[in-house]
Amino acid sequence: MIRNLSLIKRSNLLARKINLDANAGTGSTQQTSETIREVKHHENLAANWWNKKGPMAALHALNEIRVPLIRDGIVARGNVNSRYINTTKVLSGQCILEVGCGAGLLTEQLARLGAQVTGIDLGEELIKTAKEHLSNCSAELCDRVQYKMEPIDQHVKANFERYDALVVSEVLEHVDDKVALLSACVKTLKPGGSIFITTMNKTVPMWIGGVVIGEYILNIAPKGTHHWDKMIAPLDVQRILDTMNCQTVLVNGSTYDFCRNTWRWINSTQLCYALQAVKQMPTECS
């Protein structure tokens, strides 16, 4: 009984902190020195972003499971025109925002399914590379993809409740103020729309396997890409989204095979995970 009361108290304190942080942090577009460092780190990889055997190899491979997850998650909510289901353009008519799009690996794949996709990122070199790849290698997608270099809290000002779906993939583990980021993200989402998140869990197995071994022994990712204090557990993401009127409908665990450069879904969220939450319709006060 005492343990349960302690857990409830802890949960209430976290929810109160989330609300305070959200009210304090969403309006600022000022970048911290740590944000600038993160952006610069990823910009340094821009030239090799589209190299499937380069430093982004694992991110390329991740498309094999995250694209179907997003596709099927949107279809499952009943928001797709029935005539497009079971076609190669199943997401036709869907307006999707990808926050932290990098050089567009996921953005282009979603556009290939028929969606209108906007990708935003803070990295000038990343957006430049994304635009160049779109024009030079995927010109047929130019009418369905738009890239912008701007923070989400600026983007939301002209795009309030515009998008049918929102993707924040492999981004949370690079962000300090997750509450402010997610708060601004959710504001761009239509009621009934889905937010999809993929990230790393904050566990010892993830740190040892994904960071120590992956970055410092096998060099799968550049050293310094991930940091313990920026990782977050799925339950904490759910709690944050709960305060923003978003109900979590799916949490899948995933793991990466270093040798085969492949990803697969697993029953445990101890390593990496994907989450889908749906923005609820506003309730009327009686």
PDB file of C-alpha atoms in Angstrom, residues 75 78-94 113:
ATOM      1  CA  VAL A  75      -4.474   3.186 -41.744  1.00  0.00           C
ATOM      2  CA  GLY A  78      -9.456   4.920 -40.219  1.00  0.00           C
ATOM      3  CA  ASN A  79      -8.120   8.208 -41.587  1.00  0.00           C
ATOM      4  CA  VAL A  80      -7.153   6.871 -45.021  1.00  0.00           C
ATOM      5  CA  ASN A  81      -9.468   6.965 -48.028  1.00  0.00           C
ATOM      6  CA  SER A  82     -10.631   3.374 -48.556  1.00  0.00           C
ATOM      7  CA  ARG A  83      -9.837   3.446 -52.266  1.00  0.00           C
ATOM      8  CA  TYR A  84      -6.117   3.820 -51.491  1.00  0.00           C
ATOM      9  CA  ILE A  85      -5.855   0.921 -49.031  1.00  0.00           C
ATOM     10  CA  ASN A  86      -3.805  -1.997 -50.415  1.00  0.00           C
ATOM     11  CA  THR A  87      -2.268   0.277 -53.066  1.00  0.00           C
ATOM     12  CA  THR A  88       1.275   1.618 -53.335  1.00  0.00           C
ATOM     13  CA  LYS A  89      -0.085   5.127 -52.628  1.00  0.00           C
ATOM     14  CA  VAL A  90      -1.917   4.185 -49.450  1.00  0.00           C
ATOM     15  CA  LEU A  91      -1.117   7.510 -47.739  1.00  0.00           C
ATOM     16  CA  SER A  92      -2.521   9.684 -50.532  1.00  0.00           C
ATOM     17  CA  GLY A  93      -4.344  12.656 -49.058  1.00  0.00           C
ATOM     18  CA  GLN A  94      -2.403  12.499 -45.789  1.00  0.00           C
ATOM     19  CA  LEU A 113       3.443   6.150 -50.257  1.00  0.00           C
TER      20      LEU A 113
END
